[in-house]
Each structure stands twice: as C-alpha cells, then as structure tokens.
Short mmCIF file of C-alpha atoms in Angstrom, two decimals:
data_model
loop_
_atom_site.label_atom_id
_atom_site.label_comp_id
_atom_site.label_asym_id
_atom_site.label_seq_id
_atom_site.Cartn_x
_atom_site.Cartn_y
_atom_site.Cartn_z
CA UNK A 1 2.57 39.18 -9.00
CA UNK A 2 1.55 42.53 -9.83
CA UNK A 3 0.97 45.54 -7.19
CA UNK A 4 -2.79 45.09 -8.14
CA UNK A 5 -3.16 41.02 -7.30
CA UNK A 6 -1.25 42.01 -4.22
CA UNK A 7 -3.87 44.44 -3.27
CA UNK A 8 -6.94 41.82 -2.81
CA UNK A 9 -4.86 40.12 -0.71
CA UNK A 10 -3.16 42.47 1.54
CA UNK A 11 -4.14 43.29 5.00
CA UNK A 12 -5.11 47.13 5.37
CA UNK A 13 -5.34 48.73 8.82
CA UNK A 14 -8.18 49.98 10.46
CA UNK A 15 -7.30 52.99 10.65
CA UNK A 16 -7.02 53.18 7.03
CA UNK A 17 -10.28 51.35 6.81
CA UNK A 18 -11.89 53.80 8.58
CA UNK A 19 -10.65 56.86 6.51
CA UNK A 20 -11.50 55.30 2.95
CA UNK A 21 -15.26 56.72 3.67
CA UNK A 22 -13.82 59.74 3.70
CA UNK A 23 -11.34 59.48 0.47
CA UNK A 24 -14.06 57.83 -0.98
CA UNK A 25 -16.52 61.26 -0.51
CA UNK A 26 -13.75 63.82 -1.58
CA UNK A 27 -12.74 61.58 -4.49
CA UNK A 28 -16.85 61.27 -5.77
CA UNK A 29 -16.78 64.75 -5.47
CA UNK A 30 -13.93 65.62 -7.74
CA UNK A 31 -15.31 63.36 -10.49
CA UNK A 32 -18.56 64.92 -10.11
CA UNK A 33 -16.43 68.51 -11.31
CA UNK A 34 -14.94 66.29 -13.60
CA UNK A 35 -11.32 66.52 -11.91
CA UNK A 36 -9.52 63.39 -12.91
CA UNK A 37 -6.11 63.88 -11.59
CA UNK A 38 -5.11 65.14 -8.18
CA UNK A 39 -2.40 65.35 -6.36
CA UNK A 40 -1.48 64.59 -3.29
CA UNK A 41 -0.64 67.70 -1.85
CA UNK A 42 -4.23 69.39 -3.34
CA UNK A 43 -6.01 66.38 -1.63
CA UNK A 44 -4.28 66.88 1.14
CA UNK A 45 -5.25 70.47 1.55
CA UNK A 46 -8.91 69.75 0.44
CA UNK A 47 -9.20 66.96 2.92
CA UNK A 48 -7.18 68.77 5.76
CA UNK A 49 -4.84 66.28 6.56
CA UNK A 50 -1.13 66.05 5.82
CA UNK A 51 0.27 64.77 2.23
CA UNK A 52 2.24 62.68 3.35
CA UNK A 53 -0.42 60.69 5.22
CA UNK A 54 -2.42 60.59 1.39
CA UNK A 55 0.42 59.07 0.16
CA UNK A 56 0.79 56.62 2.88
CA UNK A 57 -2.61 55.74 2.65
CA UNK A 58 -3.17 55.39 -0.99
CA UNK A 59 -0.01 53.64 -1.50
CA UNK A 60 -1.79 50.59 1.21
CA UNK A 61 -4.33 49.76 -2.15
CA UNK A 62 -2.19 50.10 -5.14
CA UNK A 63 -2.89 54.41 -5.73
CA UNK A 64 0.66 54.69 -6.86
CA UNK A 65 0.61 58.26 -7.94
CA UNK A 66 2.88 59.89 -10.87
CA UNK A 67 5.84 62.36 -10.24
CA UNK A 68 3.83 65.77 -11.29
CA UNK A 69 1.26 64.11 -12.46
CA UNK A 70 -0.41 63.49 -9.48
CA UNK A 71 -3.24 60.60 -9.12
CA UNK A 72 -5.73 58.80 -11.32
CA UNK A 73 -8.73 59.78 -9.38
CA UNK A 74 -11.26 57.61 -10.92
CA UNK A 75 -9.02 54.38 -10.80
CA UNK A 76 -8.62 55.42 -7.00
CA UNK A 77 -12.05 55.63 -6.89
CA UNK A 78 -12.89 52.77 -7.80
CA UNK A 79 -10.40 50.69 -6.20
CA UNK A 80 -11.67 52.41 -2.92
CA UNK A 81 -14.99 51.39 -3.97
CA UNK A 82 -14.21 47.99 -4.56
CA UNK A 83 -12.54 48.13 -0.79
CA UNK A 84 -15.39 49.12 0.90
CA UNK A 85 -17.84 46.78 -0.86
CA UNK A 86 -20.16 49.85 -1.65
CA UNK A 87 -21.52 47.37 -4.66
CA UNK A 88 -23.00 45.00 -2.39
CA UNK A 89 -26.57 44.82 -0.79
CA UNK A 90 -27.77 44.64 2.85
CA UNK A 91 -31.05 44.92 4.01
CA UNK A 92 -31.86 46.29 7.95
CA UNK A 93 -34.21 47.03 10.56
CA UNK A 94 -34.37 50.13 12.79
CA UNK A 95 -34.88 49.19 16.50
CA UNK A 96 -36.10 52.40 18.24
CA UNK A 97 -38.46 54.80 16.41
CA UNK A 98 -37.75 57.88 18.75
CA UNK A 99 -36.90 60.97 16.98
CA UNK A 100 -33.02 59.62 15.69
CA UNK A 101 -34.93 56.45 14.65
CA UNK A 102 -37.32 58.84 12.61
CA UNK A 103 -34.72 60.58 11.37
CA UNK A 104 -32.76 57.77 10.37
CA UNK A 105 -35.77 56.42 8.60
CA UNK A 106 -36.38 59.17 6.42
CA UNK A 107 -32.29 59.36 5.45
CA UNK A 108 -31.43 58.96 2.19
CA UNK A 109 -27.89 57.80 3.47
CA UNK A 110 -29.10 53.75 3.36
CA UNK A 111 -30.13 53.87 -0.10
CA UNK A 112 -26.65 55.76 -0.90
CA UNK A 113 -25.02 52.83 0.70
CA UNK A 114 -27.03 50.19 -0.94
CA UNK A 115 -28.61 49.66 2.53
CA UNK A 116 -32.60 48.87 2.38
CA UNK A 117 -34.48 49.58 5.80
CA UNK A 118 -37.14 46.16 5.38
CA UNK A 119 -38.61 47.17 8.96
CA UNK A 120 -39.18 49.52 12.15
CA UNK A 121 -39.48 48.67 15.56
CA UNK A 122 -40.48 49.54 18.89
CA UNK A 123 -42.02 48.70 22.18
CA UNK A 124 -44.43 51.80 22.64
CA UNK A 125 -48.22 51.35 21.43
CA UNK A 126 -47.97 55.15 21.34
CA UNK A 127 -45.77 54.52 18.10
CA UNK A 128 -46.42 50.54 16.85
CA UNK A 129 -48.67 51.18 13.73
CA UNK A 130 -47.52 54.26 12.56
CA UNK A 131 -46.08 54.96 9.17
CA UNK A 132 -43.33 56.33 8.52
CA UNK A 133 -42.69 56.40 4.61
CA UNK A 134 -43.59 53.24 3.02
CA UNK A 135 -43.33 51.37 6.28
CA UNK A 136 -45.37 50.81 9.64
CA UNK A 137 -43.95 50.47 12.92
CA UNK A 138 -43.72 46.84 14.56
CA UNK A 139 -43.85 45.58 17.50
CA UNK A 140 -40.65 44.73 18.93
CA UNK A 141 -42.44 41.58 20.33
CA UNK A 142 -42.32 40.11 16.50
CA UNK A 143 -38.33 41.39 15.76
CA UNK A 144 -37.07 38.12 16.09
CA UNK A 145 -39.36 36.28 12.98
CA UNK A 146 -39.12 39.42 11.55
CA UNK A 147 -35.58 39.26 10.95
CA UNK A 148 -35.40 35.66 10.46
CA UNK A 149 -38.02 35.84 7.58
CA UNK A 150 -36.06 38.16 6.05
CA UNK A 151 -32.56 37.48 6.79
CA UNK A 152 -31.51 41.26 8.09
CA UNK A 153 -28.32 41.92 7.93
CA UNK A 154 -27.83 45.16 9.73
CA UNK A 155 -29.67 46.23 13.03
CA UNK A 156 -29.58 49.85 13.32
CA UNK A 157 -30.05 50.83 17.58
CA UNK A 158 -31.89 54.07 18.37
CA UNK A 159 -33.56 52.17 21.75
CA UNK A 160 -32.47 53.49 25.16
CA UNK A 161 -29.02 52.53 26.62
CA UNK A 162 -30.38 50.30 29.00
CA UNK A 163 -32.28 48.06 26.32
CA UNK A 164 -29.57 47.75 24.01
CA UNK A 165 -27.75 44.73 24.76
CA UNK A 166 -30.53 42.56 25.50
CA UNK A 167 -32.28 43.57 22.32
CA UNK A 168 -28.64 43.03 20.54
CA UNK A 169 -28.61 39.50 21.33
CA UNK A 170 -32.14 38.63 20.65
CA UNK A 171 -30.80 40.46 17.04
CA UNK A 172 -27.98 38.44 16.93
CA UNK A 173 -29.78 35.52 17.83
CA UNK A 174 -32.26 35.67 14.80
CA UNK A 175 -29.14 36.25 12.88
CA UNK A 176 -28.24 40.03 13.11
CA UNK A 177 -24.75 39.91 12.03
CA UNK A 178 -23.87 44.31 11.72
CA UNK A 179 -25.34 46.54 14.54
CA UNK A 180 -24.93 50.41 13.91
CA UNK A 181 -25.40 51.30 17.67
CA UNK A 182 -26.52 54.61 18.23
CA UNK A 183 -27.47 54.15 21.94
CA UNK A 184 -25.00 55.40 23.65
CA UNK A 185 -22.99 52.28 24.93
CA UNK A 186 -20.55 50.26 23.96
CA UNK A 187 -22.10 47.06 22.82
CA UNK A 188 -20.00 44.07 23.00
CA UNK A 189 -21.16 40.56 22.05
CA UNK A 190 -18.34 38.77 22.56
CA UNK A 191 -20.43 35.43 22.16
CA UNK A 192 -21.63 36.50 18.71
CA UNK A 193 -19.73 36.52 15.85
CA UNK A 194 -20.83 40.00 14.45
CA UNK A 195 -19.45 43.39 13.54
CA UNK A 196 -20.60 46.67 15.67
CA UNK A 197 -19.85 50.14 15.30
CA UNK A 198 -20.53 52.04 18.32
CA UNK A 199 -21.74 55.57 17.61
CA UNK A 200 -21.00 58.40 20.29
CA UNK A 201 -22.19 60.99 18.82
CA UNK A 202 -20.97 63.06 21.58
CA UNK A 203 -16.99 62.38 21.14
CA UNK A 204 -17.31 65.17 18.01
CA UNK A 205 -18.83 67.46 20.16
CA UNK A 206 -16.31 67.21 22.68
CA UNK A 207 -13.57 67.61 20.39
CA UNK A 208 -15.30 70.92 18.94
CA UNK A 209 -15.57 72.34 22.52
CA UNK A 210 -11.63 71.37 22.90
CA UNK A 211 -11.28 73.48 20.07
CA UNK A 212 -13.26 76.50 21.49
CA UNK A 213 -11.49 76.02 25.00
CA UNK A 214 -7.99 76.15 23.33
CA UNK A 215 -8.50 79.11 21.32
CA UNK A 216 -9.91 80.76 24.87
CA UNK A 217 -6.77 80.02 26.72
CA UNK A 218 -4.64 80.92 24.01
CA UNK A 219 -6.28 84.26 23.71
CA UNK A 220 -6.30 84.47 27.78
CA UNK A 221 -3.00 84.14 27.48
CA UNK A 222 -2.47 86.84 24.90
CA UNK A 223 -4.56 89.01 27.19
CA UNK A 224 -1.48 89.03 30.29
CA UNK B 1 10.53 71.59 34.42
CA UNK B 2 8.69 68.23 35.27
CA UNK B 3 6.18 66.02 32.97
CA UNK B 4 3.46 67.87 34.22
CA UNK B 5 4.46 71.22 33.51
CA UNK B 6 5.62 70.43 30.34
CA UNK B 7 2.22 68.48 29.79
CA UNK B 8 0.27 71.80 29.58
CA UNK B 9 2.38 73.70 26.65
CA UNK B 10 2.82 70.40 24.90
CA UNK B 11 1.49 70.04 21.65
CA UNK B 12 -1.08 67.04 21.47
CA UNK B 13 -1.54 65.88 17.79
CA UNK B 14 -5.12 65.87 16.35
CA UNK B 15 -5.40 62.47 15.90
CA UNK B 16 -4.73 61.94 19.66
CA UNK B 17 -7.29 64.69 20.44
CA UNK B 18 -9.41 62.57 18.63
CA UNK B 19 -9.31 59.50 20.52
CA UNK B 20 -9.45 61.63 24.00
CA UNK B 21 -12.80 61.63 24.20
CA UNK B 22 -13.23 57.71 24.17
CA UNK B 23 -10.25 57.36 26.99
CA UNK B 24 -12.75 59.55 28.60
CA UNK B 25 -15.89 57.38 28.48
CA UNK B 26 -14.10 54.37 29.13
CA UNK B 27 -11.85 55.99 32.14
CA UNK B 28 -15.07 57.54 33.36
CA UNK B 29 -17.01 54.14 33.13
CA UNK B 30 -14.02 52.76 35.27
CA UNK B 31 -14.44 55.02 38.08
CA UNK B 32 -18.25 54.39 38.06
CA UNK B 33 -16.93 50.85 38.65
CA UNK B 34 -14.16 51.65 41.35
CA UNK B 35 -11.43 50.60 39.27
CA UNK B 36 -8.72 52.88 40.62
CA UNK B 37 -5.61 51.09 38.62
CA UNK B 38 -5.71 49.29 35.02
CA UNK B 39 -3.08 48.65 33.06
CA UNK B 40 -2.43 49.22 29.26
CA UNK B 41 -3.24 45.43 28.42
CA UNK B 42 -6.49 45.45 30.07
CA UNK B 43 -7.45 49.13 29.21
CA UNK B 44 -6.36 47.96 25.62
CA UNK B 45 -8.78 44.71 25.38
CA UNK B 46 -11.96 46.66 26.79
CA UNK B 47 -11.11 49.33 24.24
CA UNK B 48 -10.50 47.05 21.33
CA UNK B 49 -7.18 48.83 20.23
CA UNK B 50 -3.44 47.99 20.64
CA UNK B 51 -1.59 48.27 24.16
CA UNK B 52 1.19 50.23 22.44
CA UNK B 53 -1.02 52.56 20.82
CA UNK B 54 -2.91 53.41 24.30
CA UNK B 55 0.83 53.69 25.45
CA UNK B 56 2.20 56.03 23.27
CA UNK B 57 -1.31 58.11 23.36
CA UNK B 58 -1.37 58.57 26.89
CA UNK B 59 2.32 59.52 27.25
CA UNK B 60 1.22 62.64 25.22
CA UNK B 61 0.05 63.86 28.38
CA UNK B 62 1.62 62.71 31.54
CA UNK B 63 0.04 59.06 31.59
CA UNK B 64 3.14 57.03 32.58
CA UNK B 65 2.32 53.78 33.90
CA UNK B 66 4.17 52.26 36.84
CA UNK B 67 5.48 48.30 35.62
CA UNK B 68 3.18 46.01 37.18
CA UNK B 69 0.85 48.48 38.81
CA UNK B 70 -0.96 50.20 35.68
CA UNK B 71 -2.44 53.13 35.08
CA UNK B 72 -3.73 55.37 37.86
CA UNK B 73 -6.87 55.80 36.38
CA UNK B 74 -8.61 58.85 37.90
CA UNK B 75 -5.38 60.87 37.17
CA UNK B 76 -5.40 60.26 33.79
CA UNK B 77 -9.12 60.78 34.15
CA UNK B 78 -8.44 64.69 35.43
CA UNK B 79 -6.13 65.09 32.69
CA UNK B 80 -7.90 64.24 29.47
CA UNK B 81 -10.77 66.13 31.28
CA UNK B 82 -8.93 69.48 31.52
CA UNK B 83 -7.30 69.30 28.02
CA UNK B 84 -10.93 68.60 26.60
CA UNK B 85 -12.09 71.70 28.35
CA UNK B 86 -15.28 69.73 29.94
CA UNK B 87 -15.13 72.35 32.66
CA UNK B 88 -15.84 74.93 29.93
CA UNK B 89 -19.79 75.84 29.32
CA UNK B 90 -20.74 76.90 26.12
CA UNK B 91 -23.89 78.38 24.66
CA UNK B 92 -25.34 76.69 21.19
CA UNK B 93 -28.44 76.77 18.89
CA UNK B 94 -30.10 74.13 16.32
CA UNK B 95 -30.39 75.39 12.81
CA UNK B 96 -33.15 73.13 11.44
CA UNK B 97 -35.92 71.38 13.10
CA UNK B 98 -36.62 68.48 10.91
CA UNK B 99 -36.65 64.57 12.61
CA UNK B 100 -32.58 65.21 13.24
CA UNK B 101 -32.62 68.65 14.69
CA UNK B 102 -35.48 67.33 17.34
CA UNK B 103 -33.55 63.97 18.25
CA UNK B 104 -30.72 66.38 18.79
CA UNK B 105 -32.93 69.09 21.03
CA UNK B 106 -33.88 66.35 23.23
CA UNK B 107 -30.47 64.27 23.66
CA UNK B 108 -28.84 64.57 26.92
CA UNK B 109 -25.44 65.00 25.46
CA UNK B 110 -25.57 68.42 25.26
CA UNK B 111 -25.87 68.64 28.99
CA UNK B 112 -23.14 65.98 29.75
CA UNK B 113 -20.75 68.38 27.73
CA UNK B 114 -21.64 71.79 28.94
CA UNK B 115 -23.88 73.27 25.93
CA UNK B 116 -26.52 74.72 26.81
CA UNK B 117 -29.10 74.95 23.71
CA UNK B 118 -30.12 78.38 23.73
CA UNK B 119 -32.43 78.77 20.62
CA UNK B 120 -33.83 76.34 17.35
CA UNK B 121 -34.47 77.53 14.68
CA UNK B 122 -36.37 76.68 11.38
CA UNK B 123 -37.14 78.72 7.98
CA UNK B 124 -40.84 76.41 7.87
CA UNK B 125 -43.97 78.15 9.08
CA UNK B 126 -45.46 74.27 10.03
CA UNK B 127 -42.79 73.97 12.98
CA UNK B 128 -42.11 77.67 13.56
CA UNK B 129 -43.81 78.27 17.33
CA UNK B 130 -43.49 75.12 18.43
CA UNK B 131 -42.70 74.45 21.43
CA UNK B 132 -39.23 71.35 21.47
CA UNK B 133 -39.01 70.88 25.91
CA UNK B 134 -38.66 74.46 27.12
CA UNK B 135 -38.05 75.99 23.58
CA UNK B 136 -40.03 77.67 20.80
CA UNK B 137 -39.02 77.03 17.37
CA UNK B 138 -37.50 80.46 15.99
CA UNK B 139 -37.82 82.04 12.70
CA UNK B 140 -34.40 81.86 10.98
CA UNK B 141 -34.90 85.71 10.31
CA UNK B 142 -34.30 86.08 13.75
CA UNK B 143 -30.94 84.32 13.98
CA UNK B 144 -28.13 86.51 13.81
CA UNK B 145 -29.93 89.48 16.17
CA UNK B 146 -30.24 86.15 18.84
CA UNK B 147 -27.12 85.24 18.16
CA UNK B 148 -25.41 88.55 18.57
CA UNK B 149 -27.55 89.37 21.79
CA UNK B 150 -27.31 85.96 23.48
CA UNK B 151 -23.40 85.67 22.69
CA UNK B 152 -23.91 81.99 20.99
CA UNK B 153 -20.56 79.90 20.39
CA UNK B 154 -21.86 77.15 18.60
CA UNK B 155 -24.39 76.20 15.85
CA UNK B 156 -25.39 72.74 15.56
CA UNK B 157 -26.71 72.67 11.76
CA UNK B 158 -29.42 70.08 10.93
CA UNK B 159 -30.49 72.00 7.54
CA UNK B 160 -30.24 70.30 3.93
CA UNK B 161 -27.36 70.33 2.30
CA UNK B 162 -28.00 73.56 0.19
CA UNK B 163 -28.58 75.60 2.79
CA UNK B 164 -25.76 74.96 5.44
CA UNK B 165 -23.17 77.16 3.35
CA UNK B 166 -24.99 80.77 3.23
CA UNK B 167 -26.48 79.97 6.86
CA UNK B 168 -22.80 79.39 7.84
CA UNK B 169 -21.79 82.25 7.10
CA UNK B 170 -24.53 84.11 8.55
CA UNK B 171 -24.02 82.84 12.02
CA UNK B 172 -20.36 83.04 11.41
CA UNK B 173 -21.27 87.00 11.09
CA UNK B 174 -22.95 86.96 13.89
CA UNK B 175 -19.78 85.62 16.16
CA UNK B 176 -20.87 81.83 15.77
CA UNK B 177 -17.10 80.28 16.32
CA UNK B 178 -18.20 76.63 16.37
CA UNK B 179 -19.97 74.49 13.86
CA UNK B 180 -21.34 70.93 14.68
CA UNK B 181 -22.70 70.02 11.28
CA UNK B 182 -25.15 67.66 10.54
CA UNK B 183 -25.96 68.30 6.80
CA UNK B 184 -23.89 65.91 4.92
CA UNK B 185 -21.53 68.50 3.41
CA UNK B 186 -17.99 69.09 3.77
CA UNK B 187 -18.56 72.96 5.47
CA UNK B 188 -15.57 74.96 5.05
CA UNK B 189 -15.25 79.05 6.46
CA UNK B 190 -11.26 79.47 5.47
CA UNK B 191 -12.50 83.84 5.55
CA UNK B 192 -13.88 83.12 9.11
CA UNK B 193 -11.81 82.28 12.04
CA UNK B 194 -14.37 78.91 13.04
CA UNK B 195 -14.29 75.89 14.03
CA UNK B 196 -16.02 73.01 12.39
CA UNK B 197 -16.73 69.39 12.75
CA UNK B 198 -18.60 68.13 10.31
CA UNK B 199 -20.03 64.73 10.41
CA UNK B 200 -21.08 62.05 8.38
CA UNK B 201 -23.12 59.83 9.97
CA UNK B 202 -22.82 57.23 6.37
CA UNK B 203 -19.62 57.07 7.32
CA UNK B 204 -19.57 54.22 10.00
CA UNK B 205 -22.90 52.57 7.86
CA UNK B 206 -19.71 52.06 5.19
CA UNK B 207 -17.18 50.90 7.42
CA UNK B 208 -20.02 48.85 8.90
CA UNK B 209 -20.67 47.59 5.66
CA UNK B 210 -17.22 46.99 4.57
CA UNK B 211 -16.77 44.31 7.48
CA UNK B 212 -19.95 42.70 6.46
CA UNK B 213 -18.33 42.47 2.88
CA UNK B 214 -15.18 40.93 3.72
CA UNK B 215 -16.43 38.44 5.86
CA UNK B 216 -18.41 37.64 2.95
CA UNK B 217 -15.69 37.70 0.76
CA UNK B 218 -14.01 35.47 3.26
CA UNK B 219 -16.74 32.44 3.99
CA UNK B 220 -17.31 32.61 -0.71
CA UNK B 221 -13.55 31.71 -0.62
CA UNK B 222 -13.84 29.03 1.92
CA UNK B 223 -16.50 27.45 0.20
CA UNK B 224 -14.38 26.97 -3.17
#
C-alpha cells in the first residue's frame, strides 16, 4: 500500500485536526502569490510555529517534503482540503439575532466554507420579521419544522447562556447534528450523537493580556 | 528552591498558555460548584481531553496531584490566575463599528478580563456620534491623539480586511502594544514591539465541518 492509500485511512489527532484550518489559510495564500514550493522552515517562520512541528504535522497526511526542495504546496493543499471536507455542503440556521447573530449573518465566512445560512431565529417580536439580507427573522417557536423541512445541518448559537442547552436539544431533536456555540457555555449533549465546538471567545483575549502582563513584569524587573 | 519558587521563573510553553484559559473556566465553574478536590480522570472527562495531557500541563506550574485525593482545585485555580495576569487591568478601544465591533462593545467579556473599552471608533459618517452603552462612536482621525492621551494597550480591530494593516500601524505609533484582531487577516508588526492575536472565527466552522464530513464519510462506507 502506498503512503497515499494509507492516508484515507489513518487516524489523525485532534490537535492536528484543529491546525489544518490554519495550514490550509497560509497554504491558499501562497498559491494565490503563486509560491508552489515551500519549505518547512519558511512555513514555519510565516506561520510562527516551530519547523519541526510542520514537519510532524504534514508528515500525519502524506506531505513528505524533498531534501532542499522543500514542499509541493498545491498537492498539500489539496490533500488538506480533501481532509477537512471543504468540498462538501451544509446548510444552517442562526439561533440568536443579537448583534454576533447579525454579524454572523452578514459574514461571508459560510459561503467560504460552503456553509448556506437557510434561516434566522429568535424569540423577541422586537426582531422576528426583520430582514437581514435575503432572509427574515423567525420565530423561534417554528425552529423545530423549520429545521426538519429542511434538514439543517449546522445550528449556529448566538442566544443567551442560559437558553442554550434547551434550545440545543430541541435542535438536536429536529435533527441538528453540528452546533457552532457561541454562547458562552460549554454545551454538552451527551444523549445526542452530534459534534459541537464551543466558542470562548474570551480564552484569546486572555492569552493577549498574559502577553501584556509578562512583558510588564519582565520590564518591572528590568526596572530593580 | 521548592516547586513553587521555581514555578514563577519557569518557562511555560505557548501551547500550554493556550489551554490555561480553559483550565480556568472549568476550575472556576468547579468552585462555583464547591468542588474543592477533582482528580485528573474526572477533570479530564468534563474537559473532553486526555488525563495525561491535563497531567503533564498542570505540572508546568506546580499542579501535583496527591494519589487518590486529586487535584486541589482552588490552588491550581490561584495559579493559572496569576500567570494569566487576570489581576492586571488594561485599557482597549474598537476599531470598526460594523455588526462585529457592536456585538463586541456590548459583550461582558471585556469586563470579566479587566479591559476596560475606552473609545470606538469608525471612519463612516452614518455611525460616527453614535452613542454604543456609555460611548460615542469616534472619528478614526481622532485615534492616535486618544490613544496617546488615554495611554490605550489594546486595539480590538473589527475593520475589513484592507484596512487592518495601515490602521495597525497607526495605533502601533501611538503605543498600542496589543492587537485582538477580528478582520480575517494574518496581522503581522515584526518593526513594532506588539502583541497580536489574530482570530479566525472560520476556523472552528471548518473543524466543525470536518467532523460532519467524516461521519459522513463513515455511515457512506457502512452502507456499502
């Protein structure tokens, strides 16, 4: 069996999972300057992580690169691609039309991901009825047919932390099988069989404002 | 010397730093719920990671568990806390006050962390002098002389894409030292002595995505 046939099969990590996004962004980019090989050491650099990681990495799908010749950055590319399943189709609803529902809304980042938004929801008549784009605000009261009727894949949750869960399983329930949770809580449906990513936006912040505070004590500590 | 001493000049690598904020919600969480002990099996399962690698992370900084008695929760608690610096206050501003830039005004996470938002700003006469809470939407010709004067650390950039680079720099000028940015662009200041975090919120749609696909994948190959 070749390195490639291996590949479909093999098991890759999360953690790797979870940077392919990333390697998948830096190596669009080079193609788009027309940069076709790379190597690991430049990506490395450009994506501010260590070379030796890249290699590790890579080496998980088959990106076997050449003694000073560095990497085939479309086949990576495209492997990476195939990885992530950027070719395939999902369709979603937005629970939550606050201002991050809004802005989600209006982001071009679910077309980019082959990601339609079929629907918007919420429980306020302040909002129901309103268009945003092409669409107009539902009542959360009708989510459930909603999403059957039009088999959703993906619910993305911009509702308040306390609503979350129960509106997850009444999701779930209608067949909800990917929640992008942006309410600040980590949603677990144990009884469910579907995927979540929990977004804390927050975490980021706090790791900038470690960065600030260590560069303060450091330079306290120059100061004495 | 003991741990704890040594703790403090210890070098922590980034990818632990990274995870430190989510020990923090979830150790935080526990003391809400007056769980004073928890060991690295059950800390493990609620976090949805490995018991060694919760092991191994919180030996970085004086987290050793006693055999049979766990983790003591609200020391490990007070550490992660002081090597995030959430003691620390800092100051920040919004550049750009489309849907984004007001979900972010708005979101209590600023005030969980410390940041206090100290100015918005916006280049569009339709938003400039409105009032976001207790704020007025600036003019973005007014940024660096409020930056200077009100001693801002940290610029939370909501601003398309083109923009973020020249307005970078700008606040950089003006003594900016942390970026939190929002505009889908891999920011990069090597000439300025910042630091930035620069998310992508597509990201975790992809990974999202990418589990979707594989169970896919998974249920086409059961079926042949």
């Amino acid at each position: 069996m070749s390195k490639t046939e291996q590949n479909g099969e093999k098991q890759i990590s999360s953690a790797v999972i979870r940077r392919l996004p990333r390697y998948f962004r830096y190596l669009r980019e080079l193609i788009r300057n027309n940069i076709m090989r790379i190597s690991s050491k430049d990506l490395a650099e450009k994506m501010n992580v260590t070379a030796s990681l890249i290699r590790q990495d890579l080496n998980c799908f088959g990106g076997f690169g050449q003694q000073g010749y560095g990497y085939n950055v479309k086949y990576l590319y495209n492997e990476i691609s195939t990885i992530l399943g950027v070719d395939k189709h999902y369709s979603a609803v937005i629970i939550g039309m606050g201002n991050l529902g809004h802005a989600l809304a209006n982001n071009p980042l679910f077309e980019k991901r082959n990601v339609a938004i079929k629907g918007l929801f919420d429980v306020s008549d302040n909002v129901i009825g309103k268009k945003v784009g092409e669409l107009t605000i539902m009542d959360m009261a009708n989510v459930t047919d909603f999403c059957r009727e039009n088999k959703i894949d993906i619910a993305v949750l911009t509702l308040p932390k306390p609503e979350a869960p129960a509106a997850a399983k009444l999701l779930a329930k209608a067949g909800v099988r990917g929640f992008w949770n942006f309410s600040n809580m980590e949603l677990s449906l144990p009884e469910y069989s579907v995927k979540i990513e929990n977004i804390h936006l927050g975490d980021t912040l706090m790791t900038l404002c470690y960065e600030l505070a260590k560069e303060d004590n450091e330079s306290e500590k120059d100061e004495i």
